[in-house]
Structure formats: C-alpha cells, structure tokens
Amino acid sequence: MDFAPGLKQTICSLFEVHEDSDSVQRIVTPLEYPGSSDKVVIRVRQRSHGFEIDENGEAALYASMYGGDVDSELVQRWAEELSQTSGVDYSDETLIASLRDQRLIAPTIFQVAAAAQQLFALATSHKERAANDFKDRVAEVVAEIAGALNLPYRSNVELTIAGSMVADHVIDHATPLIVIAASSAARLLEAEVIHMQYLYTQQPGFVLAIAESEQAVGKKQFKRANFYTGKTVDFSPPDLKQLLRQQLH
C-alpha cells in the first residue's frame, strides 16, 4: 500500500525509498555522517494523526559510538533552536517531526536528515569552527550585479514551496534567480531539493548553487549537483559576476 503517493517520484532520484511495511517507509539518503561512510536513514511512519518522520535514534547512537556527547550544552542549545525554527524535535535521543500535510513529507525528510548530520557533528566536535565570510562575499556580488542591472533582489527568502525552504538570495526576473550559498554538502543537497520542488510544482525559478569550494561540499556531491540544480559552480567573484549577467540578460 502506497500511503504517500508521489513520494517516490518526488525524491527517488536523490533518495532510495524502501517500503518496510504498509505504514513505514525507510529512506536511505545521500547524506553521510561526518568522518564515516554511514548513510543517514530516515523513517516515514503513518499515524492516525498524520505522519511521523524520524531517524530512529541513529544519529545519537553513532555519535556516542564515536565518543561524542549527545547531551552537551551545545547540543541542547542547538536542539532548542532546531525545534523553534524547523519543527524537528530532539527527544529521547531521537530527531522527529510530526505533520499532517502529505505535501510536506519530502522536504521534512531532508530537514530531519540534515539535522541528524548536524547532531552527529556537534556531538563529536571538540573545536569550534572559525566563521568565514563566504556568504558575505556572495551577498556583495549579488548586490553589485542586481544593482548594475537595476533588478530588485531579496535576501534570506522563505520560498513559496512545500516546506518553506530558504534561499540566500532571490533576484526578481522573468524567471526568478534563486541563489543558494553552499558551504556544506547538506546545504548543497538542500539546493537540489529546492530545484526538485520547483520542477514538481511547475513554478518558474532557476536554482543557482554556489559552493564555497569543491572541497567544502565534497567532489562527488559537487559533480552530482549540476544534474539536480539549474547550475552549480564553485565560488569565484569574477566568474560569478559574469554568470549572473548572462543568466539575467
């Protein structure tokens, strides 16, 4: 019994969907836990009130096996913010989201998978990563070109697609240019999901994913992303300026 028709068509090109039972679908995602080859696996469970989407507690389990602290203050602060901003809860060492709208299943799968990867990374991290100015530099280029072409643009835009995903920038045009600044494989994968949602809903929009570098997002992921976005490039200010001009001419 396919209790979520269309789910496989929506995400099958990126995720493996297995029907474990009439009420449970298991999704093997392309995301891996940092430092391992273990894939993030998500379960979609049909309930009387709708659907529950979880990672079966595997993120905390793997983090603990790697010597991580899944109850640290850093993890707890992150979990509180996660619940407030995305609706994904961290309870009993399991990441879980509940929903009624079937259209939200696909983007919620990604949100839970990305959260699982983040939980593992936070729980096993021993050093704070230095912030970089990548997003600020992308923003400067977008502002310069949009201004030169006299086109309005918006930043941190909640997109009108299922799941209300956020674009770093949207330049208004006949075909809106949706810019995603990807400093991680998870953010690059989110650009792919946004692209797929636009195709699925047949809304006009061109998704341009800008990777901080191939190394930052992973060479395999970078290569794959060009098949699942409008275009994916690594960050070079001169090249990006030229690309934006060409796309918006």
PDB file of C-alpha atoms in Angstrom:
ATOM      1  CA  MET A   1       0.000   0.000   0.000  1.00  0.00           C
ATOM      2  CA  ASP A   2       1.438   3.352  -1.033  1.00  0.00           C
ATOM      3  CA  PHE A   3       0.136   5.618   1.737  1.00  0.00           C
ATOM      4  CA  ALA A   4       2.083   8.581   0.348  1.00  0.00           C
ATOM      5  CA  PRO A   5       1.501   8.621  -3.427  1.00  0.00           C
ATOM      6  CA  GLY A   6       4.065  10.658  -5.336  1.00  0.00           C
ATOM      7  CA  LEU A   7       6.713  10.386  -2.629  1.00  0.00           C
ATOM      8  CA  LYS A   8       8.936   8.102  -4.661  1.00  0.00           C
ATOM      9  CA  GLN A   9       8.617  10.286  -7.768  1.00  0.00           C
ATOM     10  CA  THR A  10       9.466  13.388  -5.779  1.00  0.00           C
ATOM     11  CA  ILE A  11      12.661  12.176  -4.139  1.00  0.00           C
ATOM     12  CA  CYS A  12      13.681   8.896  -5.766  1.00  0.00           C
ATOM     13  CA  SER A  13      16.437  10.445  -7.866  1.00  0.00           C
ATOM     14  CA  LEU A  14      18.229  11.525  -4.687  1.00  0.00           C
ATOM     15  CA  PHE A  15      16.958   9.085  -2.082  1.00  0.00           C
ATOM     16  CA  GLU A  16      16.345   5.340  -2.004  1.00  0.00           C
ATOM     17  CA  VAL A  17      12.806   4.617  -0.815  1.00  0.00           C
ATOM     18  CA  HIS A  18      12.026   1.193   0.677  1.00  0.00           C
ATOM     19  CA  GLU A  19       8.617   0.077   1.888  1.00  0.00           C
ATOM     20  CA  ASP A  20       9.247  -1.787   5.134  1.00  0.00           C
ATOM     21  CA  SER A  21       5.547  -2.251   5.845  1.00  0.00           C
ATOM     22  CA  ASP A  22       2.158  -0.820   4.945  1.00  0.00           C
ATOM     23  CA  SER A  23       2.748   2.055   7.345  1.00  0.00           C
ATOM     24  CA  VAL A  24       6.537   2.543   7.314  1.00  0.00           C
ATOM     25  CA  GLN A  25       8.800   3.708   4.516  1.00  0.00           C
ATOM     26  CA  ARG A  26      12.587   3.727   5.007  1.00  0.00           C
ATOM     27  CA  ILE A  27      14.592   6.304   3.091  1.00  0.00           C
ATOM     28  CA  VAL A  28      18.341   5.922   2.589  1.00  0.00           C
ATOM     29  CA  THR A  29      19.632   9.434   1.899  1.00  0.00           C
ATOM     30  CA  PRO A  30      22.837  10.505   0.144  1.00  0.00           C
ATOM     31  CA  LEU A  31      23.962  12.278   3.326  1.00  0.00           C
ATOM     32  CA  GLU A  32      26.709  10.600   5.329  1.00  0.00           C
ATOM     33  CA  TYR A  33      27.645  11.080   8.962  1.00  0.00           C
ATOM     34  CA  PRO A  34      30.885  13.138   9.066  1.00  0.00           C
ATOM     35  CA  GLY A  35      34.022  11.060   9.079  1.00  0.00           C
ATOM     36  CA  SER A  36      32.227   7.836   8.175  1.00  0.00           C
ATOM     37  CA  SER A  37      30.568   6.132   5.234  1.00  0.00           C
ATOM     38  CA  ASP A  38      27.347   5.531   7.194  1.00  0.00           C
ATOM     39  CA  LYS A  39      24.323   6.921   5.361  1.00  0.00           C
ATOM     40  CA  VAL A  40      21.636   8.903   7.152  1.00  0.00           C
ATOM     41  CA  VAL A  41      18.484   6.741   7.099  1.00  0.00           C
ATOM     42  CA  ILE A  42      15.031   8.222   7.702  1.00  0.00           C
ATOM     43  CA  ARG A  43      11.734   6.518   8.519  1.00  0.00           C
ATOM     44  CA  VAL A  44       8.346   7.855   7.455  1.00  0.00           C
ATOM     45  CA  ARG A  45       5.627   6.365   9.647  1.00  0.00           C
ATOM     46  CA  GLN A  46       1.912   6.706   9.035  1.00  0.00           C
ATOM     47  CA  ARG A  47      -0.013   7.567  12.197  1.00  0.00           C
ATOM     48  CA  SER A  48      -3.677   8.208  12.960  1.00  0.00           C
ATOM     49  CA  HIS A  49      -2.923  11.937  13.206  1.00  0.00           C
ATOM     50  CA  GLY A  50      -0.831  12.081  10.012  1.00  0.00           C
ATOM     51  CA  PHE A  51       2.844  11.223   9.653  1.00  0.00           C
ATOM     52  CA  GLU A  52       5.935  10.990  11.828  1.00  0.00           C
ATOM     53  CA  ILE A  53       9.397  11.341  10.304  1.00  0.00           C
ATOM     54  CA  ASP A  54      12.450  10.291  12.328  1.00  0.00           C
ATOM     55  CA  GLU A  55      15.982   8.923  12.070  1.00  0.00           C
ATOM     56  CA  ASN A  56      15.366   6.086  14.545  1.00  0.00           C
ATOM     57  CA  GLY A  57      17.861   7.494  17.062  1.00  0.00           C
ATOM     58  CA  GLU A  58      20.816   6.539  14.876  1.00  0.00           C
ATOM     59  CA  ALA A  59      22.494   9.971  14.898  1.00  0.00           C
ATOM     60  CA  ALA A  60      22.856   9.947  18.688  1.00  0.00           C
ATOM     61  CA  LEU A  61      23.879   6.276  18.644  1.00  0.00           C
ATOM     62  CA  TYR A  62      26.617   6.791  16.074  1.00  0.00           C
ATOM     63  CA  ALA A  63      27.807   9.962  17.826  1.00  0.00           C
ATOM     64  CA  SER A  64      28.049   8.098  21.127  1.00  0.00           C
ATOM     65  CA  MET A  65      29.989   5.281  19.443  1.00  0.00           C
ATOM     66  CA  TYR A  66      32.453   7.913  18.219  1.00  0.00           C
ATOM     67  CA  GLY A  67      32.863   9.250  21.754  1.00  0.00           C
ATOM     68  CA  GLY A  68      30.521  12.178  21.315  1.00  0.00           C
ATOM     69  CA  ASP A  69      28.419  13.923  23.944  1.00  0.00           C
ATOM     70  CA  VAL A  70      24.789  13.938  22.811  1.00  0.00           C
ATOM     71  CA  ASP A  71      23.668  15.757  25.973  1.00  0.00           C
ATOM     72  CA  SER A  72      26.156  18.622  25.904  1.00  0.00           C
ATOM     73  CA  GLU A  73      25.035  22.207  26.402  1.00  0.00           C
ATOM     74  CA  LEU A  74      25.965  22.928  22.794  1.00  0.00           C
ATOM     75  CA  VAL A  75      23.688  20.132  21.574  1.00  0.00           C
ATOM     76  CA  GLN A  76      20.860  21.219  23.861  1.00  0.00           C
ATOM     77  CA  ARG A  77      21.023  24.840  22.659  1.00  0.00           C
ATOM     78  CA  TRP A  78      21.060  23.634  19.071  1.00  0.00           C
ATOM     79  CA  ALA A  79      18.079  21.325  19.729  1.00  0.00           C
ATOM     80  CA  GLU A  80      16.012  24.179  21.184  1.00  0.00           C
ATOM     81  CA  GLU A  81      16.710  26.382  18.182  1.00  0.00           C
ATOM     82  CA  LEU A  82      16.020  23.497  15.802  1.00  0.00           C
ATOM     83  CA  SER A  83      12.591  22.878  17.315  1.00  0.00           C
ATOM     84  CA  GLN A  84      11.675  26.558  17.140  1.00  0.00           C
ATOM     85  CA  THR A  85      12.833  27.110  13.565  1.00  0.00           C
ATOM     86  CA  SER A  86      12.077  23.845  11.780  1.00  0.00           C
ATOM     87  CA  GLY A  87       9.612  21.859  13.880  1.00  0.00           C
ATOM     88  CA  VAL A  88      12.086  18.978  14.233  1.00  0.00           C
ATOM     89  CA  ASP A  89      12.284  17.902  17.877  1.00  0.00           C
ATOM     90  CA  TYR A  90      15.133  16.130  19.665  1.00  0.00           C
ATOM     91  CA  SER A  91      13.514  13.873  22.228  1.00  0.00           C
ATOM     92  CA  ASP A  92      14.814  10.677  23.870  1.00  0.00           C
ATOM     93  CA  GLU A  93      17.921  10.976  21.679  1.00  0.00           C
ATOM     94  CA  THR A  94      15.797  10.822  18.522  1.00  0.00           C
ATOM     95  CA  LEU A  95      15.114  13.522  15.946  1.00  0.00           C
ATOM     96  CA  ILE A  96      11.447  13.511  14.981  1.00  0.00           C
ATOM     97  CA  ALA A  97       8.915  15.674  13.167  1.00  0.00           C
ATOM     98  CA  SER A  98       5.134  15.287  13.049  1.00  0.00           C
ATOM     99  CA  LEU A  99       2.934  16.632  10.273  1.00  0.00           C
ATOM    100  CA  ARG A 100      -0.473  16.271   8.674  1.00  0.00           C
ATOM    101  CA  ASP A 101       0.117  17.692   5.198  1.00  0.00           C
ATOM    102  CA  GLN A 102       1.374  14.937   2.900  1.00  0.00           C
ATOM    103  CA  ARG A 103       2.997  17.543   0.624  1.00  0.00           C
ATOM    104  CA  LEU A 104       5.458  18.356   3.412  1.00  0.00           C
ATOM    105  CA  ILE A 105       6.851  14.819   3.662  1.00  0.00           C
ATOM    106  CA  ALA A 106       9.670  15.212   1.118  1.00  0.00           C
ATOM    107  CA  PRO A 107      11.140  18.488   2.454  1.00  0.00           C
ATOM    108  CA  THR A 108      10.727  17.258   6.040  1.00  0.00           C
ATOM    109  CA  ILE A 109      12.727  14.133   5.202  1.00  0.00           C
ATOM    110  CA  PHE A 110      15.561  16.410   4.176  1.00  0.00           C
ATOM    111  CA  GLN A 111      15.214  18.562   7.297  1.00  0.00           C
ATOM    112  CA  VAL A 112      15.428  15.544   9.603  1.00  0.00           C
ATOM    113  CA  ALA A 113      18.340  14.055   7.627  1.00  0.00           C
ATOM    114  CA  ALA A 114      20.255  17.334   7.720  1.00  0.00           C
ATOM    115  CA  ALA A 115      19.533  17.656  11.447  1.00  0.00           C
ATOM    116  CA  ALA A 116      20.879  14.130  12.013  1.00  0.00           C
ATOM    117  CA  GLN A 117      24.121  15.071  10.305  1.00  0.00           C
ATOM    118  CA  GLN A 118      24.338  18.277  12.331  1.00  0.00           C
ATOM    119  CA  LEU A 119      23.660  16.463  15.610  1.00  0.00           C
ATOM    120  CA  PHE A 120      26.450  13.994  14.916  1.00  0.00           C
ATOM    121  CA  ALA A 121      28.865  16.790  14.003  1.00  0.00           C
ATOM    122  CA  LEU A 122      28.026  18.895  17.071  1.00  0.00           C
ATOM    123  CA  ALA A 123      28.149  15.964  19.480  1.00  0.00           C
ATOM    124  CA  THR A 124      31.546  14.827  18.212  1.00  0.00           C
ATOM    125  CA  SER A 125      33.133  18.231  17.686  1.00  0.00           C
ATOM    126  CA  HIS A 126      35.891  19.319  20.021  1.00  0.00           C
ATOM    127  CA  LYS A 127      36.813  22.559  18.308  1.00  0.00           C
ATOM    128  CA  GLU A 128      34.663  25.439  17.229  1.00  0.00           C
ATOM    129  CA  ARG A 129      34.922  26.098  13.551  1.00  0.00           C
ATOM    130  CA  ALA A 130      36.047  29.583  12.657  1.00  0.00           C
ATOM    131  CA  ALA A 131      33.420  31.581  10.840  1.00  0.00           C
ATOM    132  CA  ASN A 132      34.243  32.630   7.305  1.00  0.00           C
ATOM    133  CA  ASP A 133      32.985  35.442   5.147  1.00  0.00           C
ATOM    134  CA  PHE A 134      31.836  33.270   2.254  1.00  0.00           C
ATOM    135  CA  LYS A 135      28.164  34.235   2.470  1.00  0.00           C
ATOM    136  CA  ASP A 136      29.019  37.905   2.859  1.00  0.00           C
ATOM    137  CA  ARG A 137      31.165  37.782  -0.283  1.00  0.00           C
ATOM    138  CA  VAL A 138      28.388  36.092  -2.240  1.00  0.00           C
ATOM    139  CA  ALA A 139      25.953  38.742  -0.996  1.00  0.00           C
ATOM    140  CA  GLU A 140      28.277  41.516  -2.182  1.00  0.00           C
ATOM    141  CA  VAL A 141      28.413  40.067  -5.695  1.00  0.00           C
ATOM    142  CA  VAL A 142      24.639  39.589  -5.862  1.00  0.00           C
ATOM    143  CA  ALA A 143      24.021  43.161  -4.678  1.00  0.00           C
ATOM    144  CA  GLU A 144      26.522  44.575  -7.189  1.00  0.00           C
ATOM    145  CA  ILE A 145      25.097  42.776 -10.219  1.00  0.00           C
ATOM    146  CA  ALA A 146      21.450  43.272  -9.280  1.00  0.00           C
ATOM    147  CA  GLY A 147      22.171  46.965  -8.795  1.00  0.00           C
ATOM    148  CA  ALA A 148      24.023  47.245 -12.098  1.00  0.00           C
ATOM    149  CA  LEU A 149      21.122  45.588 -13.939  1.00  0.00           C
ATOM    150  CA  ASN A 150      18.533  47.575 -11.970  1.00  0.00           C
ATOM    151  CA  LEU A 151      16.842  44.407 -10.758  1.00  0.00           C
ATOM    152  CA  PRO A 152      15.264  44.065  -7.305  1.00  0.00           C
ATOM    153  CA  TYR A 153      16.566  41.303  -5.084  1.00  0.00           C
ATOM    154  CA  ARG A 154      15.792  39.908  -1.647  1.00  0.00           C
ATOM    155  CA  SER A 155      17.921  38.048   0.892  1.00  0.00           C
ATOM    156  CA  ASN A 156      17.030  35.184   3.260  1.00  0.00           C
ATOM    157  CA  VAL A 157      13.839  34.496   1.339  1.00  0.00           C
ATOM    158  CA  GLU A 158      11.354  31.879   2.517  1.00  0.00           C
ATOM    159  CA  LEU A 159      10.324  30.211  -0.726  1.00  0.00           C
ATOM    160  CA  THR A 160       6.702  29.552  -1.657  1.00  0.00           C
ATOM    161  CA  ILE A 161       7.199  25.805  -1.990  1.00  0.00           C
ATOM    162  CA  ALA A 162       6.279  22.938   0.301  1.00  0.00           C
ATOM    163  CA  GLY A 163       8.419  23.071   3.406  1.00  0.00           C
ATOM    164  CA  SER A 164       9.110  26.825   3.174  1.00  0.00           C
ATOM    165  CA  MET A 165      12.793  26.370   2.452  1.00  0.00           C
ATOM    166  CA  VAL A 166      15.009  29.460   2.489  1.00  0.00           C
ATOM    167  CA  ALA A 167      17.105  30.894  -0.342  1.00  0.00           C
ATOM    168  CA  ASP A 168      20.102  33.079   0.433  1.00  0.00           C
ATOM    169  CA  HIS A 169      19.023  35.479  -2.318  1.00  0.00           C
ATOM    170  CA  VAL A 170      16.307  35.795  -4.958  1.00  0.00           C
ATOM    171  CA  ILE A 171      16.803  38.184  -7.882  1.00  0.00           C
ATOM    172  CA  ASP A 172      13.443  39.087  -9.385  1.00  0.00           C
ATOM    173  CA  HIS A 173      13.340  38.394 -13.112  1.00  0.00           C
ATOM    174  CA  ALA A 174      11.061  36.780 -15.712  1.00  0.00           C
ATOM    175  CA  THR A 175      12.468  33.545 -14.304  1.00  0.00           C
ATOM    176  CA  PRO A 176      13.450  34.377 -10.697  1.00  0.00           C
ATOM    177  CA  LEU A 177      17.074  33.538  -9.933  1.00  0.00           C
ATOM    178  CA  ILE A 178      17.297  31.597  -6.678  1.00  0.00           C
ATOM    179  CA  VAL A 179      20.804  31.768  -5.201  1.00  0.00           C
ATOM    180  CA  ILE A 180      21.960  29.196  -2.650  1.00  0.00           C
ATOM    181  CA  ALA A 181      25.341  29.759  -0.969  1.00  0.00           C
ATOM    182  CA  ALA A 182      26.528  26.272  -0.033  1.00  0.00           C
ATOM    183  CA  SER A 183      29.385  25.947   2.440  1.00  0.00           C
ATOM    184  CA  SER A 184      28.494  22.318   3.211  1.00  0.00           C
ATOM    185  CA  ALA A 185      27.239  19.196   1.475  1.00  0.00           C
ATOM    186  CA  ALA A 186      23.971  19.489   3.420  1.00  0.00           C
ATOM    187  CA  ARG A 187      23.262  22.985   2.101  1.00  0.00           C
ATOM    188  CA  LEU A 188      24.156  21.886  -1.433  1.00  0.00           C
ATOM    189  CA  LEU A 189      21.717  18.995  -1.138  1.00  0.00           C
ATOM    190  CA  GLU A 190      19.086  21.458   0.042  1.00  0.00           C
ATOM    191  CA  ALA A 191      19.622  23.417  -3.187  1.00  0.00           C
ATOM    192  CA  GLU A 192      18.898  20.194  -5.083  1.00  0.00           C
ATOM    193  CA  VAL A 193      15.696  19.619  -3.123  1.00  0.00           C
ATOM    194  CA  ILE A 194      14.596  23.217  -3.798  1.00  0.00           C
ATOM    195  CA  HIS A 195      15.244  22.693  -7.510  1.00  0.00           C
ATOM    196  CA  MET A 196      13.203  19.483  -7.472  1.00  0.00           C
ATOM    197  CA  GLN A 197      10.335  21.166  -5.641  1.00  0.00           C
ATOM    198  CA  TYR A 198      10.206  23.912  -8.276  1.00  0.00           C
ATOM    199  CA  LEU A 199      10.106  21.287 -11.024  1.00  0.00           C
ATOM    200  CA  TYR A 200       7.464  19.297  -9.163  1.00  0.00           C
ATOM    201  CA  THR A 201       5.191  22.326  -8.641  1.00  0.00           C
ATOM    202  CA  GLN A 202       5.999  23.810 -12.081  1.00  0.00           C
ATOM    203  CA  GLN A 203       6.780  27.215 -10.616  1.00  0.00           C
ATOM    204  CA  PRO A 204       9.207  29.471 -12.515  1.00  0.00           C
ATOM    205  CA  GLY A 205      12.622  29.630 -10.907  1.00  0.00           C
ATOM    206  CA  PHE A 206      16.266  28.920 -11.713  1.00  0.00           C
ATOM    207  CA  VAL A 207      18.313  27.493  -8.832  1.00  0.00           C
ATOM    208  CA  LEU A 208      21.946  28.602  -8.844  1.00  0.00           C
ATOM    209  CA  ALA A 209      24.006  26.814  -6.207  1.00  0.00           C
ATOM    210  CA  ILE A 210      27.335  28.440  -5.312  1.00  0.00           C
ATOM    211  CA  ALA A 211      29.681  26.125  -3.451  1.00  0.00           C
ATOM    212  CA  GLU A 212      32.349  27.653  -1.268  1.00  0.00           C
ATOM    213  CA  SER A 213      34.677  25.144  -2.930  1.00  0.00           C
ATOM    214  CA  GLU A 214      34.541  21.595  -4.232  1.00  0.00           C
ATOM    215  CA  GLN A 215      36.451  20.502  -1.138  1.00  0.00           C
ATOM    216  CA  ALA A 216      33.947  22.140   1.227  1.00  0.00           C
ATOM    217  CA  VAL A 217      30.969  20.275  -0.210  1.00  0.00           C
ATOM    218  CA  GLY A 218      32.758  17.148  -1.466  1.00  0.00           C
ATOM    219  CA  LYS A 219      33.814  16.497  -5.053  1.00  0.00           C
ATOM    220  CA  LYS A 220      31.236  13.757  -5.631  1.00  0.00           C
ATOM    221  CA  GLN A 221      28.418  15.906  -4.284  1.00  0.00           C
ATOM    222  CA  PHE A 222      29.595  18.901  -6.332  1.00  0.00           C
ATOM    223  CA  LYS A 223      29.643  16.881  -9.549  1.00  0.00           C
ATOM    224  CA  ARG A 224      26.214  15.371  -8.881  1.00  0.00           C
ATOM    225  CA  ALA A 225      24.639  18.714  -8.009  1.00  0.00           C
ATOM    226  CA  ASN A 226      24.935  20.005 -11.558  1.00  0.00           C
ATOM    227  CA  PHE A 227      22.391  17.380 -12.595  1.00  0.00           C
ATOM    228  CA  TYR A 228      19.916  18.387  -9.878  1.00  0.00           C
ATOM    229  CA  THR A 229      20.104  22.195  -9.889  1.00  0.00           C
ATOM    230  CA  GLY A 230      19.854  24.803 -12.617  1.00  0.00           C
ATOM    231  CA  LYS A 231      23.611  25.184 -12.274  1.00  0.00           C
ATOM    232  CA  THR A 232      26.231  24.559  -9.585  1.00  0.00           C
ATOM    233  CA  VAL A 233      29.544  26.415  -9.539  1.00  0.00           C
ATOM    234  CA  ASP A 234      32.371  26.965  -7.106  1.00  0.00           C
ATOM    235  CA  PHE A 235      32.839  30.480  -5.804  1.00  0.00           C
ATOM    236  CA  SER A 236      34.887  32.883  -7.871  1.00  0.00           C
ATOM    237  CA  PRO A 237      33.738  36.532  -7.728  1.00  0.00           C
ATOM    238  CA  PRO A 238      34.710  37.437 -11.347  1.00  0.00           C
ATOM    239  CA  ASP A 239      33.161  34.256 -12.761  1.00  0.00           C
ATOM    240  CA  LEU A 240      30.046  34.652 -10.626  1.00  0.00           C
ATOM    241  CA  LYS A 241      29.541  38.225 -11.821  1.00  0.00           C
ATOM    242  CA  GLN A 242      29.756  37.087 -15.433  1.00  0.00           C
ATOM    243  CA  LEU A 243      27.407  34.152 -14.809  1.00  0.00           C
ATOM    244  CA  LEU A 244      24.796  36.351 -13.120  1.00  0.00           C
ATOM    245  CA  ARG A 245      24.897  38.814 -16.009  1.00  0.00           C
ATOM    246  CA  GLN A 246      24.447  36.013 -18.535  1.00  0.00           C
ATOM    247  CA  GLN A 247      21.586  34.444 -16.614  1.00  0.00           C
ATOM    248  CA  LEU A 248      19.780  37.763 -16.164  1.00  0.00           C
ATOM    249  CA  HIS A 249      20.296  39.296 -19.580  1.00  0.00           C
TER     250      HIS A 249
END
